[in-house]
Amino acid sequence: MSVARASHDLIIRNGTIYDGGGEPPTSGDLAITDDRIMDVASSIPGRGRSELDVHGLAVAPGFINMLSWANVSLIADGRSVSDIKQGVTLEVMGEGSSMGPLNDRMKHEMVEHQGDIKYDVAWTTLGEYLNYLVRRGVSTNVASFIGSATPRVHELGYEDRPPSAAELDRMRRLVAHAMQEGAVGISSALIYPPASFSETNELIALAEVAAEFGGMYISHIRNEENTVYAALEEFFEVVRSTGITGEIYHLKVSGEANWPKFDSVIARIEAARASELPVTADMYPYIASSTGLDTGIPDWAHAGGQEALEARLKDPAARARIKEEFALFTTPENIIVVSIKQDGFKALIGRTLAQIAADRGQDYRDTVMDLIAQDHSRIGAVFFTMSEENVRKAVALPWVSFGSDAGSMAAEGVFLRSGTHPRAYGTFARVLGKYVREERVIPLEEAIRRMTSFPAQNLKLQRRGRLAEGYYADVVVFDPATIRDAATFQQPHQYAVGVQHVFVNGVHVLKDGEHTGAMPGRIVQGPGGKAKRPS
């Protein structure tokens, strides 16, 4: 008696299928062969080499992390555990700065400024960095923007001045090369020096190049506080002048006095969209941001780079001026230190800036300046600056996708040497648990659309973001009744729960909630990439 030959490598049976398009789910099966989805139907005939019964569970495309800082964490641990356990199958990196292109000076600085994770800089261009990751092994797919600060530092260092015509031409050529290597666009983070030294015309000149390759301009806009409206207008000007598609990183307004402005921010973006300006946004679902304490230091003091800043912090006259102009849009009681380099300062992690300053008998501004100078780092911190009401409003917007704005970590090893923002472990699960199931801000099918097909379309990715025949088999299976974030600000290294299975390019990476150790991740190229290998 002959045995029928298996028709597919895997058939996922009896799932509640959300195809990523935003429509209500259907019940049925999904077939995978090699790295592709071969069929999605109410019932797939035949059998698979393996079969998985997921009755009662949601089956969706793998989630796209639109703002990932996994560029270093994936070097330390390619498993991407904290994101895989949430269903993320694509990390999109490069907010404002990127891992290439580098020159020798930049490589040296990258080594000098490393924190807990130590690594050799074995690449020069952005494409070489992505290849380096994939050769080492990563569980998620990876993509990156080229950050506008990176070609600037490449050509100007940390000088506070416009580029010359020749320097700008070289910067544009660096952007073009990165786009040909597969960058998904160009990004800016305009609150951070040296990007904050860039004038609008410089941003336009670089975005023009990315637009020629079909890329996106994505921006941490120049201000998210008192002058947020002017920052929005600058963002619109770059998009309007170049014809590029645009996205705003982590949509928000910071500082309680500014919270009432959020409705007007939304209205201005929607008016731009109504005038056919192709702009979108992304967000993380928390009331706290996370960045360096050095953001309170005025821009002029950063000119020349970290060593120049530290010299000014030790100069009495410069230090007095920095203290006078120091500005953070929340109180020191609302700031928690989460990362610091020197072992002697590790005990400060988890404490508020107010507590640390009180222990030292200092004004908090002096504490920040001393720590930066002594630790030779930015001092990572969490800032409670947003309102829950505004977070809910942002979640409800149909033109907003999601990003963690964090590394992808493991709750073990080197990662436990520092704290982190809970968004590193909880962003996507929090949306699905808190804002979909518990608070019903948006329906599940809409949340999945905005984690899958919507960002894939915005990035112009090929055959990603949907459960459809011929698409790459990036698939997440989760329980809508139990998915939730577990990470807190006090205990951030806590995995999300509720995701049962994750497949990346058809390979089983998360099985029954546990990582299999598989690392099938690939480079996902933007529309200008020349390489013809699988994206």
PDB file of N, CA and C in Angstrom, residues 453-524:
ATOM      1  N   SER A 453       1.007  44.571   6.946  1.00  0.00           N
ATOM      2  CA  SER A 453       0.936  45.050   5.561  1.00  0.00           C
ATOM      3  C   SER A 453       1.136  46.551   5.453  1.00  0.00           C
ATOM      4  N   PHE A 454       0.685  47.298   6.449  1.00  0.00           N
ATOM      5  CA  PHE A 454       0.797  48.757   6.385  1.00  0.00           C
ATOM      6  C   PHE A 454       2.256  49.208   6.382  1.00  0.00           C
ATOM      7  N   PRO A 455       3.086  48.813   7.345  1.00  0.00           N
ATOM      8  CA  PRO A 455       4.499  49.210   7.246  1.00  0.00           C
ATOM      9  C   PRO A 455       5.210  48.604   6.044  1.00  0.00           C
ATOM     10  N   ALA A 456       4.833  47.378   5.652  1.00  0.00           N
ATOM     11  CA  ALA A 456       5.464  46.771   4.473  1.00  0.00           C
ATOM     12  C   ALA A 456       5.185  47.600   3.221  1.00  0.00           C
ATOM     13  N   GLN A 457       3.952  48.071   3.076  1.00  0.00           N
ATOM     14  CA  GLN A 457       3.603  48.914   1.935  1.00  0.00           C
ATOM     15  C   GLN A 457       4.336  50.250   1.994  1.00  0.00           C
ATOM     16  N   ASN A 458       4.392  50.843   3.171  1.00  0.00           N
ATOM     17  CA  ASN A 458       5.077  52.131   3.313  1.00  0.00           C
ATOM     18  C   ASN A 458       6.551  52.024   2.936  1.00  0.00           C
ATOM     19  N   LEU A 459       7.171  50.901   3.279  1.00  0.00           N
ATOM     20  CA  LEU A 459       8.582  50.681   2.979  1.00  0.00           C
ATOM     21  C   LEU A 459       8.804  50.110   1.577  1.00  0.00           C
ATOM     22  N   LYS A 460       7.709  49.814   0.874  1.00  0.00           N
ATOM     23  CA  LYS A 460       7.759  49.257  -0.486  1.00  0.00           C
ATOM     24  C   LYS A 460       8.497  47.911  -0.510  1.00  0.00           C
ATOM     25  N   LEU A 461       8.212  47.086   0.483  1.00  0.00           N
ATOM     26  CA  LEU A 461       8.833  45.772   0.560  1.00  0.00           C
ATOM     27  C   LEU A 461       8.091  44.793  -0.329  1.00  0.00           C
ATOM     28  N   GLN A 462       8.823  43.884  -0.903  1.00  0.00           N
ATOM     29  CA  GLN A 462       8.234  42.903  -1.801  1.00  0.00           C
ATOM     30  C   GLN A 462       7.891  41.623  -1.042  1.00  0.00           C
ATOM     31  N   ARG A 463       6.635  41.197  -1.158  1.00  0.00           N
ATOM     32  CA  ARG A 463       6.168  39.902  -0.657  1.00  0.00           C
ATOM     33  C   ARG A 463       6.397  39.727   0.844  1.00  0.00           C
ATOM     34  N   ARG A 464       6.196  40.813   1.591  1.00  0.00           N
ATOM     35  CA  ARG A 464       6.229  40.761   3.052  1.00  0.00           C
ATOM     36  C   ARG A 464       4.970  41.440   3.584  1.00  0.00           C
ATOM     37  N   GLY A 465       4.515  40.998   4.741  1.00  0.00           N
ATOM     38  CA  GLY A 465       3.438  41.687   5.435  1.00  0.00           C
ATOM     39  C   GLY A 465       2.040  41.154   5.192  1.00  0.00           C
ATOM     40  N   ARG A 466       1.908  40.067   4.424  1.00  0.00           N
ATOM     41  CA  ARG A 466       0.585  39.467   4.203  1.00  0.00           C
ATOM     42  C   ARG A 466       0.685  37.948   4.288  1.00  0.00           C
ATOM     43  N   LEU A 467      -0.441  37.331   4.613  1.00  0.00           N
ATOM     44  CA  LEU A 467      -0.576  35.887   4.459  1.00  0.00           C
ATOM     45  C   LEU A 467      -1.264  35.658   3.122  1.00  0.00           C
ATOM     46  N   ALA A 468      -0.458  35.432   2.105  1.00  0.00           N
ATOM     47  CA  ALA A 468      -0.985  35.269   0.753  1.00  0.00           C
ATOM     48  C   ALA A 468      -0.021  34.400  -0.044  1.00  0.00           C
ATOM     49  N   GLU A 469      -0.549  33.727  -1.028  1.00  0.00           N
ATOM     50  CA  GLU A 469       0.257  32.831  -1.856  1.00  0.00           C
ATOM     51  C   GLU A 469       1.439  33.585  -2.474  1.00  0.00           C
ATOM     52  N   GLY A 470       2.619  33.011  -2.371  1.00  0.00           N
ATOM     53  CA  GLY A 470       3.818  33.601  -2.928  1.00  0.00           C
ATOM     54  C   GLY A 470       4.568  34.530  -1.999  1.00  0.00           C
ATOM     55  N   TYR A 471       3.967  34.888  -0.881  1.00  0.00           N
ATOM     56  CA  TYR A 471       4.647  35.747   0.084  1.00  0.00           C
ATOM     57  C   TYR A 471       5.608  34.919   0.929  1.00  0.00           C
ATOM     58  N   TYR A 472       6.637  35.582   1.452  1.00  0.00           N
ATOM     59  CA  TYR A 472       7.557  34.889   2.348  1.00  0.00           C
ATOM     60  C   TYR A 472       6.826  34.444   3.605  1.00  0.00           C
ATOM     61  N   ALA A 473       7.222  33.280   4.087  1.00  0.00           N
ATOM     62  CA  ALA A 473       6.504  32.663   5.209  1.00  0.00           C
ATOM     63  C   ALA A 473       7.018  33.198   6.532  1.00  0.00           C
ATOM     64  N   ASP A 474       6.732  34.472   6.778  1.00  0.00           N
ATOM     65  CA  ASP A 474       6.919  35.084   8.088  1.00  0.00           C
ATOM     66  C   ASP A 474       5.559  35.054   8.768  1.00  0.00           C
ATOM     67  N   VAL A 475       5.423  34.228   9.785  1.00  0.00           N
ATOM     68  CA  VAL A 475       4.106  33.922  10.349  1.00  0.00           C
ATOM     69  C   VAL A 475       4.199  33.904  11.871  1.00  0.00           C
ATOM     70  N   VAL A 476       3.201  34.478  12.522  1.00  0.00           N
ATOM     71  CA  VAL A 476       3.104  34.411  13.983  1.00  0.00           C
ATOM     72  C   VAL A 476       1.773  33.787  14.369  1.00  0.00           C
ATOM     73  N   VAL A 477       1.808  32.900  15.354  1.00  0.00           N
ATOM     74  CA  VAL A 477       0.615  32.253  15.894  1.00  0.00           C
ATOM     75  C   VAL A 477       0.542  32.631  17.367  1.00  0.00           C
ATOM     76  N   PHE A 478      -0.563  33.279  17.774  1.00  0.00           N
ATOM     77  CA  PHE A 478      -0.664  33.737  19.162  1.00  0.00           C
ATOM     78  C   PHE A 478      -2.088  33.582  19.681  1.00  0.00           C
ATOM     79  N   ASP A 479      -2.208  33.681  20.996  1.00  0.00           N
ATOM     80  CA  ASP A 479      -3.503  33.552  21.659  1.00  0.00           C
ATOM     81  C   ASP A 479      -4.023  34.954  21.960  1.00  0.00           C
ATOM     82  N   PRO A 480      -5.058  35.418  21.271  1.00  0.00           N
ATOM     83  CA  PRO A 480      -5.569  36.767  21.523  1.00  0.00           C
ATOM     84  C   PRO A 480      -6.108  36.943  22.941  1.00  0.00           C
ATOM     85  N   ALA A 481      -6.470  35.846  23.595  1.00  0.00           N
ATOM     86  CA  ALA A 481      -7.046  35.934  24.935  1.00  0.00           C
ATOM     87  C   ALA A 481      -5.993  36.097  26.023  1.00  0.00           C
ATOM     88  N   THR A 482      -4.731  35.784  25.711  1.00  0.00           N
ATOM     89  CA  THR A 482      -3.710  35.826  26.762  1.00  0.00           C
ATOM     90  C   THR A 482      -2.501  36.691  26.425  1.00  0.00           C
ATOM     91  N   ILE A 483      -2.355  37.112  25.176  1.00  0.00           N
ATOM     92  CA  ILE A 483      -1.160  37.880  24.831  1.00  0.00           C
ATOM     93  C   ILE A 483      -1.114  39.163  25.654  1.00  0.00           C
ATOM     94  N   ARG A 484       0.048  39.443  26.224  1.00  0.00           N
ATOM     95  CA  ARG A 484       0.217  40.646  27.038  1.00  0.00           C
ATOM     96  C   ARG A 484       1.710  40.898  27.258  1.00  0.00           C
ATOM     97  N   ASP A 485       2.003  42.134  27.621  1.00  0.00           N
ATOM     98  CA  ASP A 485       3.367  42.483  28.013  1.00  0.00           C
ATOM     99  C   ASP A 485       3.527  42.231  29.506  1.00  0.00           C
ATOM    100  N   ALA A 486       4.720  41.782  29.901  1.00  0.00           N
ATOM    101  CA  ALA A 486       5.009  41.536  31.317  1.00  0.00           C
ATOM    102  C   ALA A 486       6.075  42.494  31.852  1.00  0.00           C
ATOM    103  N   ALA A 487       6.833  43.120  30.976  1.00  0.00           N
ATOM    104  CA  ALA A 487       7.906  44.015  31.392  1.00  0.00           C
ATOM    105  C   ALA A 487       7.346  45.269  32.057  1.00  0.00           C
ATOM    106  N   THR A 488       8.000  45.712  33.104  1.00  0.00           N
ATOM    107  CA  THR A 488       7.624  46.947  33.792  1.00  0.00           C
ATOM    108  C   THR A 488       8.847  47.863  33.873  1.00  0.00           C
ATOM    109  N   PHE A 489       8.626  49.090  34.288  1.00  0.00           N
ATOM    110  CA  PHE A 489       9.749  50.010  34.440  1.00  0.00           C
ATOM    111  C   PHE A 489      10.663  49.573  35.579  1.00  0.00           C
ATOM    112  N   GLN A 490      10.106  48.908  36.582  1.00  0.00           N
ATOM    113  CA  GLN A 490      10.908  48.422  37.692  1.00  0.00           C
ATOM    114  C   GLN A 490      11.617  47.115  37.345  1.00  0.00           C
ATOM    115  N   GLN A 491      10.965  46.255  36.570  1.00  0.00           N
ATOM    116  CA  GLN A 491      11.527  44.969  36.150  1.00  0.00           C
ATOM    117  C   GLN A 491      11.340  44.805  34.641  1.00  0.00           C
ATOM    118  N   PRO A 492      12.202  45.452  33.856  1.00  0.00           N
ATOM    119  CA  PRO A 492      11.987  45.465  32.405  1.00  0.00           C
ATOM    120  C   PRO A 492      12.364  44.173  31.692  1.00  0.00           C
ATOM    121  N   HIS A 493      13.262  43.368  32.260  1.00  0.00           N
ATOM    122  CA  HIS A 493      13.718  42.164  31.561  1.00  0.00           C
ATOM    123  C   HIS A 493      12.736  41.004  31.781  1.00  0.00           C
ATOM    124  N   GLN A 494      11.507  41.182  31.285  1.00  0.00           N
ATOM    125  CA  GLN A 494      10.456  40.178  31.433  1.00  0.00           C
ATOM    126  C   GLN A 494       9.818  39.947  30.062  1.00  0.00           C
ATOM    127  N   TYR A 495       9.836  38.698  29.616  1.00  0.00           N
ATOM    128  CA  TYR A 495       9.295  38.382  28.290  1.00  0.00           C
ATOM    129  C   TYR A 495       7.779  38.535  28.243  1.00  0.00           C
ATOM    130  N   ALA A 496       7.289  38.957  27.078  1.00  0.00           N
ATOM    131  CA  ALA A 496       5.852  38.950  26.822  1.00  0.00           C
ATOM    132  C   ALA A 496       5.342  37.515  26.761  1.00  0.00           C
ATOM    133  N   VAL A 497       4.049  37.340  26.972  1.00  0.00           N
ATOM    134  CA  VAL A 497       3.437  36.012  26.926  1.00  0.00           C
ATOM    135  C   VAL A 497       2.314  36.004  25.889  1.00  0.00           C
ATOM    136  N   GLY A 498       1.981  34.815  25.423  1.00  0.00           N
ATOM    137  CA  GLY A 498       0.843  34.641  24.534  1.00  0.00           C
ATOM    138  C   GLY A 498       1.181  34.263  23.111  1.00  0.00           C
ATOM    139  N   VAL A 499       2.432  34.464  22.682  1.00  0.00           N
ATOM    140  CA  VAL A 499       2.836  34.039  21.346  1.00  0.00           C
ATOM    141  C   VAL A 499       3.317  32.598  21.430  1.00  0.00           C
ATOM    142  N   GLN A 500       2.735  31.734  20.612  1.00  0.00           N
ATOM    143  CA  GLN A 500       3.033  30.303  20.670  1.00  0.00           C
ATOM    144  C   GLN A 500       4.049  29.863  19.617  1.00  0.00           C
ATOM    145  N   HIS A 501       3.917  30.377  18.394  1.00  0.00           N
ATOM    146  CA  HIS A 501       4.782  29.945  17.293  1.00  0.00           C
ATOM    147  C   HIS A 501       5.163  31.148  16.439  1.00  0.00           C
ATOM    148  N   VAL A 502       6.406  31.148  15.971  1.00  0.00           N
ATOM    149  CA  VAL A 502       6.868  32.148  15.004  1.00  0.00           C
ATOM    150  C   VAL A 502       7.688  31.427  13.940  1.00  0.00           C
ATOM    151  N   PHE A 503       7.390  31.747  12.693  1.00  0.00           N
ATOM    152  CA  PHE A 503       8.148  31.228  11.551  1.00  0.00           C
ATOM    153  C   PHE A 503       8.772  32.409  10.818  1.00  0.00           C
ATOM    154  N   VAL A 504      10.041  32.293  10.481  1.00  0.00           N
ATOM    155  CA  VAL A 504      10.748  33.320   9.704  1.00  0.00           C
ATOM    156  C   VAL A 504      11.287  32.650   8.454  1.00  0.00           C
ATOM    157  N   ASN A 505      10.844  33.133   7.305  1.00  0.00           N
ATOM    158  CA  ASN A 505      11.217  32.516   6.021  1.00  0.00           C
ATOM    159  C   ASN A 505      10.942  31.013   6.047  1.00  0.00           C
ATOM    160  N   GLY A 506       9.824  30.642   6.658  1.00  0.00           N
ATOM    161  CA  GLY A 506       9.392  29.252   6.689  1.00  0.00           C
ATOM    162  C   GLY A 506      10.020  28.392   7.761  1.00  0.00           C
ATOM    163  N   VAL A 507      10.943  28.950   8.555  1.00  0.00           N
ATOM    164  CA  VAL A 507      11.657  28.177   9.577  1.00  0.00           C
ATOM    165  C   VAL A 507      11.037  28.438  10.940  1.00  0.00           C
ATOM    166  N   HIS A 508      10.851  27.365  11.700  1.00  0.00           N
ATOM    167  CA  HIS A 508      10.217  27.438  13.010  1.00  0.00           C
ATOM    168  C   HIS A 508      11.216  28.015  14.020  1.00  0.00           C
ATOM    169  N   VAL A 509      11.014  29.267  14.416  1.00  0.00           N
ATOM    170  CA  VAL A 509      11.939  29.933  15.327  1.00  0.00           C
ATOM    171  C   VAL A 509      11.423  29.917  16.765  1.00  0.00           C
ATOM    172  N   LEU A 510      10.123  30.060  16.940  1.00  0.00           N
ATOM    173  CA  LEU A 510       9.503  29.938  18.264  1.00  0.00           C
ATOM    174  C   LEU A 510       8.505  28.792  18.200  1.00  0.00           C
ATOM    175  N   LYS A 511       8.684  27.804  19.066  1.00  0.00           N
ATOM    176  CA  LYS A 511       7.833  26.611  19.071  1.00  0.00           C
ATOM    177  C   LYS A 511       7.263  26.416  20.466  1.00  0.00           C
ATOM    178  N   ASP A 512       5.942  26.425  20.562  1.00  0.00           N
ATOM    179  CA  ASP A 512       5.274  26.298  21.862  1.00  0.00           C
ATOM    180  C   ASP A 512       5.829  27.300  22.863  1.00  0.00           C
ATOM    181  N   GLY A 513       6.093  28.509  22.382  1.00  0.00           N
ATOM    182  CA  GLY A 513       6.536  29.590  23.244  1.00  0.00           C
ATOM    183  C   GLY A 513       8.012  29.626  23.549  1.00  0.00           C
ATOM    184  N   GLU A 514       8.784  28.651  23.046  1.00  0.00           N
ATOM    185  CA  GLU A 514      10.212  28.593  23.347  1.00  0.00           C
ATOM    186  C   GLU A 514      11.037  28.757  22.069  1.00  0.00           C
ATOM    187  N   HIS A 515      12.127  29.499  22.180  1.00  0.00           N
ATOM    188  CA  HIS A 515      12.993  29.739  21.031  1.00  0.00           C
ATOM    189  C   HIS A 515      13.690  28.446  20.638  1.00  0.00           C
ATOM    190  N   THR A 516      13.690  28.133  19.340  1.00  0.00           N
ATOM    191  CA  THR A 516      14.305  26.890  18.860  1.00  0.00           C
ATOM    192  C   THR A 516      15.804  27.029  18.622  1.00  0.00           C
ATOM    193  N   GLY A 517      16.312  28.247  18.635  1.00  0.00           N
ATOM    194  CA  GLY A 517      17.708  28.489  18.291  1.00  0.00           C
ATOM    195  C   GLY A 517      17.946  28.717  16.814  1.00  0.00           C
ATOM    196  N   ALA A 518      16.918  28.573  15.998  1.00  0.00           N
ATOM    197  CA  ALA A 518      17.071  28.769  14.548  1.00  0.00           C
ATOM    198  C   ALA A 518      17.349  30.236  14.225  1.00  0.00           C
ATOM    199  N   MET A 519      18.172  30.453  13.219  1.00  0.00           N
ATOM    200  CA  MET A 519      18.538  31.813  12.811  1.00  0.00           C
ATOM    201  C   MET A 519      18.424  31.958  11.290  1.00  0.00           C
ATOM    202  N   PRO A 520      17.190  31.956  10.781  1.00  0.00           N
ATOM    203  CA  PRO A 520      16.981  32.010   9.332  1.00  0.00           C
ATOM    204  C   PRO A 520      16.804  33.424   8.783  1.00  0.00           C
ATOM    205  N   GLY A 521      17.102  34.445   9.586  1.00  0.00           N
ATOM    206  CA  GLY A 521      16.865  35.811   9.157  1.00  0.00           C
ATOM    207  C   GLY A 521      17.689  36.206   7.940  1.00  0.00           C
ATOM    208  N   ARG A 522      17.134  37.091   7.130  1.00  0.00           N
ATOM    209  CA  ARG A 522      17.758  37.587   5.917  1.00  0.00           C
ATOM    210  C   ARG A 522      17.728  39.109   5.890  1.00  0.00           C
ATOM    211  N   ILE A 523      18.497  39.656   4.981  1.00  0.00           N
ATOM    212  CA  ILE A 523      18.410  41.083   4.700  1.00  0.00           C
ATOM    213  C   ILE A 523      17.149  41.335   3.873  1.00  0.00           C
ATOM    214  N   VAL A 524      16.351  42.291   4.302  1.00  0.00           N
ATOM    215  CA  VAL A 524      15.206  42.744   3.507  1.00  0.00           C
ATOM    216  C   VAL A 524      15.593  44.088   2.905  1.00  0.00           C
TER     217      VAL A 524
END
